[in-house]
Amino acid sequence: MTSRPLTRNAHVFTVDVEDFAHAHGYVRDPSIDWSEHPSSIERNVDSMLDLLGRSQSRATFFVLASVAERYPGLVRRIVDCGHEVAAHGRCHRPQQALRPDKFREDARACKAALEDAGGHAVIGYRAPDFSASSNDNWALDVLLDEGYRYDSSLLPLRAPPLGAADRASAADALPVPHVVRRPTGSLVRFPLATARVGRFRIPAAGGEYFRHFPYAVTRRVLREHARSGIPGVFFIRCWEIDSELPHRTLPFLARMRHSRGLRTTVPKLQLLLADFHFTSCSRVLSEASPRATAARAPRLAG
């Protein structure tokens, strides 16, 4: 397998379209009766579309097939607002929990459901909870076979609270968008943005890190990417802009991870969207300039 980085002037804004019930930890709490908590997905996605529209930004929305089947009109609204729809699996099962044949079924079913709801080809995939490693070549081959052109399932860190089962492999992965060449074709990987602090690489990609860390951390890493001409990939889950999530009985650390900073997410996003230009993964693919890549990428690949 060979790879080369990818360059582009704008950064990439991505949204995981899932309910708070899909969050790591929720599904492990049998005491919660989800029937008592109506979904807020539509309200939260509409709020996200409004935020992006005000800044004239474009984004990639990674949508679960189960969400598309329940709210097909929501997928259509995302497309009609000028954003990209990409696959996030069927029911938020981690990649490492699926055998190759089941992973293929999952990726195929999600693609079909989203294309049916949105009326546009789906070319991107993100595994739930970023559950991928840099050596999962079998999964990349499956995605290529199923018609996908890029993957954004990798968080290139050694010990995040979510992500690949193979932490060391993920930490050794190229931490910027890059092209991966496989025997059956080429696939672009869009790993989440990280920051180098001394010998360590820390998460700065969004999500709980965006909520817990000062905004200056995200601003710093995106400025570093911009100076090198390499897009930084930011993500947020749609429920993370909802300050009225239902109370839950998770252990203290898990509760802090999911709840802390929810009230500050929207103000931080407003700063982010004012400070940087964002686009979708598919637009980066269509406008990237491979010729300028080789000389610039090592400054961020550290």
PDB file of C-alpha atoms in Angstrom:
ATOM      1  CA  MET A   1       0.000   0.000   0.000  1.00  0.00           C
ATOM      2  CA  THR A   2       1.358   3.430  -0.929  1.00  0.00           C
ATOM      3  CA  SER A   3       0.059   6.868  -0.041  1.00  0.00           C
ATOM      4  CA  ARG A   4       0.620  10.543  -0.766  1.00  0.00           C
ATOM      5  CA  PRO A   5      -0.842  13.605   0.998  1.00  0.00           C
ATOM      6  CA  LEU A   6      -3.541  15.775  -0.493  1.00  0.00           C
ATOM      7  CA  THR A   7      -3.575  19.579  -0.658  1.00  0.00           C
ATOM      8  CA  ARG A   8      -6.414  22.098  -0.738  1.00  0.00           C
ATOM      9  CA  ASN A   9      -6.903  25.715   0.413  1.00  0.00           C
ATOM     10  CA  ALA A  10     -10.076  25.226   2.513  1.00  0.00           C
ATOM     11  CA  HIS A  11     -10.525  23.095   5.601  1.00  0.00           C
ATOM     12  CA  VAL A  12     -13.095  20.300   5.831  1.00  0.00           C
ATOM     13  CA  PHE A  13     -16.152  20.537   8.086  1.00  0.00           C
ATOM     14  CA  THR A  14     -17.867  17.231   8.874  1.00  0.00           C
ATOM     15  CA  VAL A  15     -20.976  16.396  10.895  1.00  0.00           C
ATOM     16  CA  ASP A  16     -21.853  12.966  12.281  1.00  0.00           C
ATOM     17  CA  VAL A  17     -25.633  12.642  12.044  1.00  0.00           C
ATOM     18  CA  GLU A  18     -26.491  10.403  14.953  1.00  0.00           C
ATOM     19  CA  ASP A  19     -28.575  10.600  18.104  1.00  0.00           C
ATOM     20  CA  PHE A  20     -27.183  11.027  21.615  1.00  0.00           C
ATOM     21  CA  ALA A  21     -28.236   7.412  22.187  1.00  0.00           C
ATOM     22  CA  HIS A  22     -25.477   6.341  19.789  1.00  0.00           C
ATOM     23  CA  ALA A  23     -22.740   7.966  21.870  1.00  0.00           C
ATOM     24  CA  HIS A  24     -20.044   5.743  23.317  1.00  0.00           C
ATOM     25  CA  GLY A  25     -21.293   4.869  26.813  1.00  0.00           C
ATOM     26  CA  TYR A  26     -25.001   5.402  26.264  1.00  0.00           C
ATOM     27  CA  VAL A  27     -25.503   2.056  24.609  1.00  0.00           C
ATOM     28  CA  ARG A  28     -23.803   0.411  27.589  1.00  0.00           C
ATOM     29  CA  ASP A  29     -26.286   1.866  30.097  1.00  0.00           C
ATOM     30  CA  PRO A  30     -29.235  -0.541  30.344  1.00  0.00           C
ATOM     31  CA  SER A  31     -31.010   1.703  32.877  1.00  0.00           C
ATOM     32  CA  ILE A  32     -32.005   4.261  30.220  1.00  0.00           C
ATOM     33  CA  ASP A  33     -35.451   3.904  28.668  1.00  0.00           C
ATOM     34  CA  TRP A  34     -34.942   5.487  25.250  1.00  0.00           C
ATOM     35  CA  SER A  35     -38.677   5.495  24.540  1.00  0.00           C
ATOM     36  CA  GLU A  36     -38.991   8.296  27.120  1.00  0.00           C
ATOM     37  CA  HIS A  37     -36.553  10.519  25.215  1.00  0.00           C
ATOM     38  CA  PRO A  38     -37.779  11.577  21.761  1.00  0.00           C
ATOM     39  CA  SER A  39     -35.070  12.054  19.172  1.00  0.00           C
ATOM     40  CA  SER A  40     -33.742  15.557  18.613  1.00  0.00           C
ATOM     41  CA  ILE A  41     -31.855  14.690  15.413  1.00  0.00           C
ATOM     42  CA  GLU A  42     -34.009  16.765  13.068  1.00  0.00           C
ATOM     43  CA  ARG A  43     -33.908  19.849  15.292  1.00  0.00           C
ATOM     44  CA  ASN A  44     -30.145  19.611  15.781  1.00  0.00           C
ATOM     45  CA  VAL A  45     -29.353  19.043  12.107  1.00  0.00           C
ATOM     46  CA  ASP A  46     -31.579  21.958  11.107  1.00  0.00           C
ATOM     47  CA  SER A  47     -29.711  24.149  13.618  1.00  0.00           C
ATOM     48  CA  MET A  48     -26.410  22.994  12.134  1.00  0.00           C
ATOM     49  CA  LEU A  49     -27.617  23.797   8.624  1.00  0.00           C
ATOM     50  CA  ASP A  50     -28.550  27.281   9.818  1.00  0.00           C
ATOM     51  CA  LEU A  51     -25.098  27.833  11.368  1.00  0.00           C
ATOM     52  CA  LEU A  52     -23.338  26.709   8.205  1.00  0.00           C
ATOM     53  CA  GLY A  53     -25.640  28.727   5.981  1.00  0.00           C
ATOM     54  CA  ARG A  54     -24.922  31.964   7.838  1.00  0.00           C
ATOM     55  CA  SER A  55     -21.202  31.568   7.171  1.00  0.00           C
ATOM     56  CA  GLN A  56     -21.716  30.288   3.606  1.00  0.00           C
ATOM     57  CA  SER A  57     -19.755  27.156   4.536  1.00  0.00           C
ATOM     58  CA  ARG A  58     -20.161  23.708   3.025  1.00  0.00           C
ATOM     59  CA  ALA A  59     -19.844  20.438   4.931  1.00  0.00           C
ATOM     60  CA  THR A  60     -20.005  16.670   4.682  1.00  0.00           C
ATOM     61  CA  PHE A  61     -22.760  15.065   6.766  1.00  0.00           C
ATOM     62  CA  PHE A  62     -21.989  11.438   7.659  1.00  0.00           C
ATOM     63  CA  VAL A  63     -25.453   9.931   8.123  1.00  0.00           C
ATOM     64  CA  LEU A  64     -26.509   6.605   9.605  1.00  0.00           C
ATOM     65  CA  ALA A  65     -28.724   4.502   7.352  1.00  0.00           C
ATOM     66  CA  SER A  66     -31.174   4.062  10.239  1.00  0.00           C
ATOM     67  CA  VAL A  67     -31.515   7.858  10.427  1.00  0.00           C
ATOM     68  CA  ALA A  68     -32.018   8.168   6.657  1.00  0.00           C
ATOM     69  CA  GLU A  69     -34.734   5.522   6.714  1.00  0.00           C
ATOM     70  CA  ARG A  70     -36.557   7.238   9.575  1.00  0.00           C
ATOM     71  CA  TYR A  71     -36.065  10.825   8.361  1.00  0.00           C
ATOM     72  CA  PRO A  72     -35.636  10.755   4.564  1.00  0.00           C
ATOM     73  CA  GLY A  73     -36.729  14.383   4.342  1.00  0.00           C
ATOM     74  CA  LEU A  74     -33.814  15.378   6.575  1.00  0.00           C
ATOM     75  CA  VAL A  75     -31.314  13.878   4.145  1.00  0.00           C
ATOM     76  CA  ARG A  76     -32.986  15.767   1.315  1.00  0.00           C
ATOM     77  CA  ARG A  77     -32.730  19.049   3.251  1.00  0.00           C
ATOM     78  CA  ILE A  78     -29.008  18.526   3.750  1.00  0.00           C
ATOM     79  CA  VAL A  79     -28.543  18.035   0.008  1.00  0.00           C
ATOM     80  CA  ASP A  80     -30.806  20.948  -0.908  1.00  0.00           C
ATOM     81  CA  CYS A  81     -28.688  23.241   1.305  1.00  0.00           C
ATOM     82  CA  GLY A  82     -25.648  22.415  -0.825  1.00  0.00           C
ATOM     83  CA  HIS A  83     -23.912  19.968   1.482  1.00  0.00           C
ATOM     84  CA  GLU A  84     -22.574  16.475   0.868  1.00  0.00           C
ATOM     85  CA  VAL A  85     -24.158  13.346   2.343  1.00  0.00           C
ATOM     86  CA  ALA A  86     -21.824  10.440   3.149  1.00  0.00           C
ATOM     87  CA  ALA A  87     -22.175   7.073   4.888  1.00  0.00           C
ATOM     88  CA  HIS A  88     -21.785   6.438   8.618  1.00  0.00           C
ATOM     89  CA  GLY A  89     -22.847   2.792   8.708  1.00  0.00           C
ATOM     90  CA  ARG A  90     -26.259   1.353   9.356  1.00  0.00           C
ATOM     91  CA  CYS A  91     -26.752   1.317  13.139  1.00  0.00           C
ATOM     92  CA  HIS A  92     -23.498   2.753  14.557  1.00  0.00           C
ATOM     93  CA  ARG A  93     -21.661  -0.544  15.022  1.00  0.00           C
ATOM     94  CA  PRO A  94     -17.847  -0.126  15.258  1.00  0.00           C
ATOM     95  CA  GLN A  95     -15.854  -1.336  12.281  1.00  0.00           C
ATOM     96  CA  GLN A  96     -13.830  -3.828  14.329  1.00  0.00           C
ATOM     97  CA  ALA A  97     -17.087  -5.434  15.533  1.00  0.00           C
ATOM     98  CA  LEU A  98     -17.984  -6.511  11.979  1.00  0.00           C
ATOM     99  CA  ARG A  99     -16.571  -9.389   9.986  1.00  0.00           C
ATOM    100  CA  PRO A 100     -15.513  -8.440   6.441  1.00  0.00           C
ATOM    101  CA  ASP A 101     -18.696  -9.872   4.922  1.00  0.00           C
ATOM    102  CA  LYS A 102     -20.880  -8.018   7.427  1.00  0.00           C
ATOM    103  CA  PHE A 103     -18.890  -4.829   6.920  1.00  0.00           C
ATOM    104  CA  ARG A 104     -19.546  -5.095   3.194  1.00  0.00           C
ATOM    105  CA  GLU A 105     -23.286  -5.579   3.792  1.00  0.00           C
ATOM    106  CA  ASP A 106     -23.311  -2.607   6.158  1.00  0.00           C
ATOM    107  CA  ALA A 107     -21.426  -0.280   3.785  1.00  0.00           C
ATOM    108  CA  ARG A 108     -23.576  -1.332   0.826  1.00  0.00           C
ATOM    109  CA  ALA A 109     -26.885  -0.941   2.686  1.00  0.00           C
ATOM    110  CA  CYS A 110     -25.947   2.480   4.044  1.00  0.00           C
ATOM    111  CA  LYS A 111     -24.909   3.752   0.615  1.00  0.00           C
ATOM    112  CA  ALA A 112     -28.155   2.553  -0.933  1.00  0.00           C
ATOM    113  CA  ALA A 113     -30.318   4.089   1.801  1.00  0.00           C
ATOM    114  CA  LEU A 114     -28.639   7.481   1.559  1.00  0.00           C
ATOM    115  CA  GLU A 115     -28.706   7.580  -2.226  1.00  0.00           C
ATOM    116  CA  ASP A 116     -32.386   6.698  -2.178  1.00  0.00           C
ATOM    117  CA  ALA A 117     -33.167   9.445   0.361  1.00  0.00           C
ATOM    118  CA  GLY A 118     -30.884  12.150  -1.017  1.00  0.00           C
ATOM    119  CA  GLY A 119     -30.978  11.474  -4.739  1.00  0.00           C
ATOM    120  CA  HIS A 120     -27.198  11.830  -5.132  1.00  0.00           C
ATOM    121  CA  ALA A 121     -24.278   9.405  -5.327  1.00  0.00           C
ATOM    122  CA  VAL A 122     -22.593   8.661  -1.987  1.00  0.00           C
ATOM    123  CA  ILE A 123     -18.798   8.379  -2.259  1.00  0.00           C
ATOM    124  CA  GLY A 124     -17.589   8.805   1.340  1.00  0.00           C
ATOM    125  CA  TYR A 125     -17.591   6.628   4.457  1.00  0.00           C
ATOM    126  CA  ARG A 126     -16.845   7.127   8.152  1.00  0.00           C
ATOM    127  CA  ALA A 127     -16.858   4.230  10.596  1.00  0.00           C
ATOM    128  CA  PRO A 128     -18.752   4.842  13.845  1.00  0.00           C
ATOM    129  CA  ASP A 129     -16.502   6.094  16.674  1.00  0.00           C
ATOM    130  CA  PHE A 130     -13.570   6.358  14.213  1.00  0.00           C
ATOM    131  CA  SER A 131     -13.016   2.644  14.703  1.00  0.00           C
ATOM    132  CA  ALA A 132     -10.319   2.160  12.069  1.00  0.00           C
ATOM    133  CA  SER A 133      -6.558   1.665  12.011  1.00  0.00           C
ATOM    134  CA  SER A 134      -3.974   2.474   9.362  1.00  0.00           C
ATOM    135  CA  ASN A 135      -3.479  -1.193   8.439  1.00  0.00           C
ATOM    136  CA  ASP A 136      -7.133  -2.133   7.830  1.00  0.00           C
ATOM    137  CA  ASN A 137      -6.495  -2.678   4.133  1.00  0.00           C
ATOM    138  CA  TRP A 138      -9.339  -5.178   3.849  1.00  0.00           C
ATOM    139  CA  ALA A 139     -11.845  -2.463   4.773  1.00  0.00           C
ATOM    140  CA  LEU A 140     -10.403  -0.057   2.204  1.00  0.00           C
ATOM    141  CA  ASP A 141     -10.660  -2.771  -0.449  1.00  0.00           C
ATOM    142  CA  VAL A 142     -14.307  -3.358   0.465  1.00  0.00           C
ATOM    143  CA  LEU A 143     -15.075   0.352   0.235  1.00  0.00           C
ATOM    144  CA  LEU A 144     -13.434   0.547  -3.183  1.00  0.00           C
ATOM    145  CA  ASP A 145     -15.421  -2.467  -4.372  1.00  0.00           C
ATOM    146  CA  GLU A 146     -18.658  -0.831  -3.187  1.00  0.00           C
ATOM    147  CA  GLY A 147     -18.023   2.403  -5.063  1.00  0.00           C
ATOM    148  CA  TYR A 148     -16.640   4.632  -2.326  1.00  0.00           C
ATOM    149  CA  ARG A 149     -13.866   7.110  -3.143  1.00  0.00           C
ATOM    150  CA  TYR A 150     -12.787   8.204   0.321  1.00  0.00           C
ATOM    151  CA  ASP A 151     -12.761   7.177   3.968  1.00  0.00           C
ATOM    152  CA  SER A 152     -12.742   9.390   7.093  1.00  0.00           C
ATOM    153  CA  SER A 153     -12.635   6.729   9.804  1.00  0.00           C
ATOM    154  CA  LEU A 154      -9.197   7.365  11.271  1.00  0.00           C
ATOM    155  CA  LEU A 155      -8.242   9.342  14.371  1.00  0.00           C
ATOM    156  CA  PRO A 156      -4.424   9.167  14.266  1.00  0.00           C
ATOM    157  CA  LEU A 157      -3.717   8.973  18.000  1.00  0.00           C
ATOM    158  CA  ARG A 158      -2.328   6.299  20.270  1.00  0.00           C
ATOM    159  CA  ALA A 159      -4.847   6.413  23.128  1.00  0.00           C
ATOM    160  CA  PRO A 160      -8.027   8.401  22.498  1.00  0.00           C
ATOM    161  CA  PRO A 161     -11.225   7.447  24.343  1.00  0.00           C
ATOM    162  CA  LEU A 162     -12.612   6.272  21.003  1.00  0.00           C
ATOM    163  CA  GLY A 163     -11.190   5.087  17.726  1.00  0.00           C
ATOM    164  CA  ALA A 164      -9.237   2.141  16.419  1.00  0.00           C
ATOM    165  CA  ALA A 165      -8.757  -1.115  18.226  1.00  0.00           C
ATOM    166  CA  ASP A 166      -5.133  -0.987  17.030  1.00  0.00           C
ATOM    167  CA  ARG A 167      -4.032   2.240  18.749  1.00  0.00           C
ATOM    168  CA  ALA A 168      -0.359   1.953  17.773  1.00  0.00           C
ATOM    169  CA  SER A 169      -1.254   1.534  14.117  1.00  0.00           C
ATOM    170  CA  ALA A 170      -3.572   4.534  14.245  1.00  0.00           C
ATOM    171  CA  ALA A 171      -0.864   6.641  15.890  1.00  0.00           C
ATOM    172  CA  ASP A 172       1.612   5.776  13.127  1.00  0.00           C
ATOM    173  CA  ALA A 173      -0.809   6.743  10.350  1.00  0.00           C
ATOM    174  CA  LEU A 174      -0.216   9.789   8.161  1.00  0.00           C
ATOM    175  CA  PRO A 175      -2.128  12.507  10.080  1.00  0.00           C
ATOM    176  CA  VAL A 176      -3.243  14.562   7.059  1.00  0.00           C
ATOM    177  CA  PRO A 177      -5.549  13.822   4.108  1.00  0.00           C
ATOM    178  CA  HIS A 178      -3.741  11.511   1.707  1.00  0.00           C
ATOM    179  CA  VAL A 179      -4.239   9.157  -1.201  1.00  0.00           C
ATOM    180  CA  VAL A 180      -3.914   5.415  -0.535  1.00  0.00           C
ATOM    181  CA  ARG A 181      -3.159   3.160  -3.478  1.00  0.00           C
ATOM    182  CA  ARG A 182      -4.578  -0.342  -3.403  1.00  0.00           C
ATOM    183  CA  PRO A 183      -4.400  -3.120  -6.040  1.00  0.00           C
ATOM    184  CA  THR A 184      -7.970  -2.364  -7.138  1.00  0.00           C
ATOM    185  CA  GLY A 185      -7.680   1.432  -7.154  1.00  0.00           C
ATOM    186  CA  SER A 186      -6.991   4.539  -5.072  1.00  0.00           C
ATOM    187  CA  LEU A 187      -8.898   5.782  -2.056  1.00  0.00           C
ATOM    188  CA  VAL A 188      -8.441   9.078  -0.195  1.00  0.00           C
ATOM    189  CA  ARG A 189      -8.252   9.013   3.600  1.00  0.00           C
ATOM    190  CA  PHE A 190      -9.387  12.063   5.567  1.00  0.00           C
ATOM    191  CA  PRO A 191      -8.017  11.562   9.119  1.00  0.00           C
ATOM    192  CA  LEU A 192      -9.151  13.991  11.791  1.00  0.00           C
ATOM    193  CA  ALA A 193      -6.886  16.947  12.511  1.00  0.00           C
ATOM    194  CA  THR A 194      -4.444  16.638  15.406  1.00  0.00           C
ATOM    195  CA  ALA A 195      -1.865  18.958  16.985  1.00  0.00           C
ATOM    196  CA  ARG A 196       1.759  18.237  17.835  1.00  0.00           C
ATOM    197  CA  VAL A 197       2.780  19.287  21.360  1.00  0.00           C
ATOM    198  CA  GLY A 198       6.399  18.328  21.963  1.00  0.00           C
ATOM    199  CA  ARG A 199       6.703  14.602  21.387  1.00  0.00           C
ATOM    200  CA  PHE A 200       2.983  14.062  21.658  1.00  0.00           C
ATOM    201  CA  ARG A 201       0.089  14.390  19.265  1.00  0.00           C
ATOM    202  CA  ILE A 202      -3.175  15.542  20.826  1.00  0.00           C
ATOM    203  CA  PRO A 203      -6.737  15.546  19.463  1.00  0.00           C
ATOM    204  CA  ALA A 204      -7.855  18.880  18.051  1.00  0.00           C
ATOM    205  CA  ALA A 205     -10.421  17.674  15.580  1.00  0.00           C
ATOM    206  CA  GLY A 206     -13.696  18.643  17.231  1.00  0.00           C
ATOM    207  CA  GLY A 207     -16.255  16.581  19.095  1.00  0.00           C
ATOM    208  CA  GLU A 208     -15.614  16.318  22.816  1.00  0.00           C
ATOM    209  CA  TYR A 209     -12.134  17.768  22.274  1.00  0.00           C
ATOM    210  CA  PHE A 210     -13.694  20.901  20.847  1.00  0.00           C
ATOM    211  CA  ARG A 211     -16.005  21.128  23.856  1.00  0.00           C
ATOM    212  CA  HIS A 212     -13.373  20.374  26.523  1.00  0.00           C
ATOM    213  CA  PHE A 213     -10.326  22.242  25.171  1.00  0.00           C
ATOM    214  CA  PRO A 214     -10.013  26.015  24.760  1.00  0.00           C
ATOM    215  CA  TYR A 215     -10.968  27.227  21.295  1.00  0.00           C
ATOM    216  CA  ALA A 216      -7.357  28.345  20.798  1.00  0.00           C
ATOM    217  CA  VAL A 217      -6.279  24.683  20.430  1.00  0.00           C
ATOM    218  CA  THR A 218      -8.498  24.110  17.383  1.00  0.00           C
ATOM    219  CA  ARG A 219      -7.561  27.490  15.934  1.00  0.00           C
ATOM    220  CA  ARG A 220      -3.865  26.699  16.262  1.00  0.00           C
ATOM    221  CA  VAL A 221      -3.989  23.355  14.471  1.00  0.00           C
ATOM    222  CA  LEU A 222      -6.120  24.694  11.609  1.00  0.00           C
ATOM    223  CA  ARG A 223      -3.739  27.613  11.160  1.00  0.00           C
ATOM    224  CA  GLU A 224      -0.834  25.149  10.972  1.00  0.00           C
ATOM    225  CA  HIS A 225      -2.644  23.195   8.287  1.00  0.00           C
ATOM    226  CA  ALA A 226      -3.448  26.379   6.386  1.00  0.00           C
ATOM    227  CA  ARG A 227       0.210  27.480   6.360  1.00  0.00           C
ATOM    228  CA  SER A 228       1.141  24.163   4.791  1.00  0.00           C
ATOM    229  CA  GLY A 229      -1.689  24.204   2.276  1.00  0.00           C
ATOM    230  CA  ILE A 230      -3.185  20.993   3.680  1.00  0.00           C
ATOM    231  CA  PRO A 231      -6.862  20.818   4.736  1.00  0.00           C
ATOM    232  CA  GLY A 232      -7.588  20.138   8.380  1.00  0.00           C
ATOM    233  CA  VAL A 233     -10.558  17.850   9.018  1.00  0.00           C
ATOM    234  CA  PHE A 234     -12.948  19.046  11.743  1.00  0.00           C
ATOM    235  CA  PHE A 235     -15.934  17.078  13.032  1.00  0.00           C
ATOM    236  CA  ILE A 236     -18.880  17.590  15.322  1.00  0.00           C
ATOM    237  CA  ARG A 237     -21.775  15.314  16.230  1.00  0.00           C
ATOM    238  CA  CYS A 238     -25.150  16.919  15.674  1.00  0.00           C
ATOM    239  CA  TRP A 239     -26.220  16.232  19.281  1.00  0.00           C
ATOM    240  CA  GLU A 240     -23.229  18.198  20.594  1.00  0.00           C
ATOM    241  CA  ILE A 241     -24.992  21.484  19.894  1.00  0.00           C
ATOM    242  CA  ASP A 242     -27.937  20.399  22.069  1.00  0.00           C
ATOM    243  CA  SER A 243     -27.617  21.748  25.622  1.00  0.00           C
ATOM    244  CA  GLU A 244     -30.868  20.053  26.656  1.00  0.00           C
ATOM    245  CA  LEU A 245     -29.861  16.415  26.365  1.00  0.00           C
ATOM    246  CA  PRO A 246     -31.705  14.158  28.828  1.00  0.00           C
ATOM    247  CA  HIS A 247     -30.059  13.402  32.153  1.00  0.00           C
ATOM    248  CA  ARG A 248     -28.381  10.021  32.264  1.00  0.00           C
ATOM    249  CA  THR A 249     -27.023   7.663  34.896  1.00  0.00           C
ATOM    250  CA  LEU A 250     -23.597   7.018  33.416  1.00  0.00           C
ATOM    251  CA  PRO A 251     -20.472   6.897  35.600  1.00  0.00           C
ATOM    252  CA  PHE A 252     -19.003  10.294  36.457  1.00  0.00           C
ATOM    253  CA  LEU A 253     -16.177  10.320  33.893  1.00  0.00           C
ATOM    254  CA  ALA A 254     -18.437   9.160  31.058  1.00  0.00           C
ATOM    255  CA  ARG A 255     -21.064  11.709  32.075  1.00  0.00           C
ATOM    256  CA  MET A 256     -18.456  14.480  32.044  1.00  0.00           C
ATOM    257  CA  ARG A 257     -17.207  13.381  28.655  1.00  0.00           C
ATOM    258  CA  HIS A 258     -20.653  13.577  27.064  1.00  0.00           C
ATOM    259  CA  SER A 259     -22.088  16.591  28.917  1.00  0.00           C
ATOM    260  CA  ARG A 260     -19.256  19.008  29.612  1.00  0.00           C
ATOM    261  CA  GLY A 261     -19.155  22.018  27.323  1.00  0.00           C
ATOM    262  CA  LEU A 262     -22.452  21.449  25.525  1.00  0.00           C
ATOM    263  CA  ARG A 263     -23.563  25.020  26.248  1.00  0.00           C
ATOM    264  CA  THR A 264     -20.395  26.429  24.694  1.00  0.00           C
ATOM    265  CA  THR A 265     -20.452  24.419  21.464  1.00  0.00           C
ATOM    266  CA  VAL A 266     -22.549  26.836  19.398  1.00  0.00           C
ATOM    267  CA  PRO A 267     -20.574  29.985  20.401  1.00  0.00           C
ATOM    268  CA  LYS A 268     -17.320  28.157  19.609  1.00  0.00           C
ATOM    269  CA  LEU A 269     -18.684  26.994  16.261  1.00  0.00           C
ATOM    270  CA  GLN A 270     -19.629  30.567  15.414  1.00  0.00           C
ATOM    271  CA  LEU A 271     -16.030  31.634  16.083  1.00  0.00           C
ATOM    272  CA  LEU A 272     -14.686  28.727  14.049  1.00  0.00           C
ATOM    273  CA  LEU A 273     -16.905  29.420  11.052  1.00  0.00           C
ATOM    274  CA  ALA A 274     -15.951  33.112  11.159  1.00  0.00           C
ATOM    275  CA  ASP A 275     -12.209  32.379  11.384  1.00  0.00           C
ATOM    276  CA  PHE A 276     -11.866  29.707   8.681  1.00  0.00           C
ATOM    277  CA  HIS A 277     -13.237  28.715   5.288  1.00  0.00           C
ATOM    278  CA  PHE A 278     -14.786  25.245   5.234  1.00  0.00           C
ATOM    279  CA  THR A 279     -15.900  22.913   2.487  1.00  0.00           C
ATOM    280  CA  SER A 280     -16.863  19.253   2.029  1.00  0.00           C
ATOM    281  CA  CYS A 281     -14.704  16.183   1.497  1.00  0.00           C
ATOM    282  CA  SER A 282     -16.029  15.701  -2.036  1.00  0.00           C
ATOM    283  CA  ARG A 283     -15.200  19.270  -2.993  1.00  0.00           C
ATOM    284  CA  VAL A 284     -11.629  18.837  -1.742  1.00  0.00           C
ATOM    285  CA  LEU A 285     -11.355  15.763  -3.948  1.00  0.00           C
ATOM    286  CA  SER A 286     -12.609  17.627  -6.985  1.00  0.00           C
ATOM    287  CA  GLU A 287     -10.400  20.684  -6.479  1.00  0.00           C
ATOM    288  CA  ALA A 288      -7.190  19.290  -4.927  1.00  0.00           C
ATOM    289  CA  SER A 289      -3.889  19.929  -6.686  1.00  0.00           C
ATOM    290  CA  PRO A 290      -1.609  16.876  -6.466  1.00  0.00           C
ATOM    291  CA  ARG A 291       1.368  18.747  -7.952  1.00  0.00           C
ATOM    292  CA  ALA A 292       1.779  20.996  -4.907  1.00  0.00           C
ATOM    293  CA  THR A 293       1.497  18.184  -2.410  1.00  0.00           C
ATOM    294  CA  ALA A 294       4.852  16.483  -2.072  1.00  0.00           C
ATOM    295  CA  ALA A 295       6.895  19.472  -0.947  1.00  0.00           C
ATOM    296  CA  ARG A 296       4.410  20.801   1.612  1.00  0.00           C
ATOM    297  CA  ALA A 297       3.043  17.708   3.322  1.00  0.00           C
ATOM    298  CA  PRO A 298       6.077  16.759   5.493  1.00  0.00           C
ATOM    299  CA  ARG A 299       5.676  19.929   7.567  1.00  0.00           C
ATOM    300  CA  LEU A 300       2.471  18.488   9.032  1.00  0.00           C
ATOM    301  CA  ALA A 301       3.159  14.780   8.713  1.00  0.00           C
ATOM    302  CA  GLY A 302       5.666  14.939  11.651  1.00  0.00           C
TER     303      GLY A 302
END
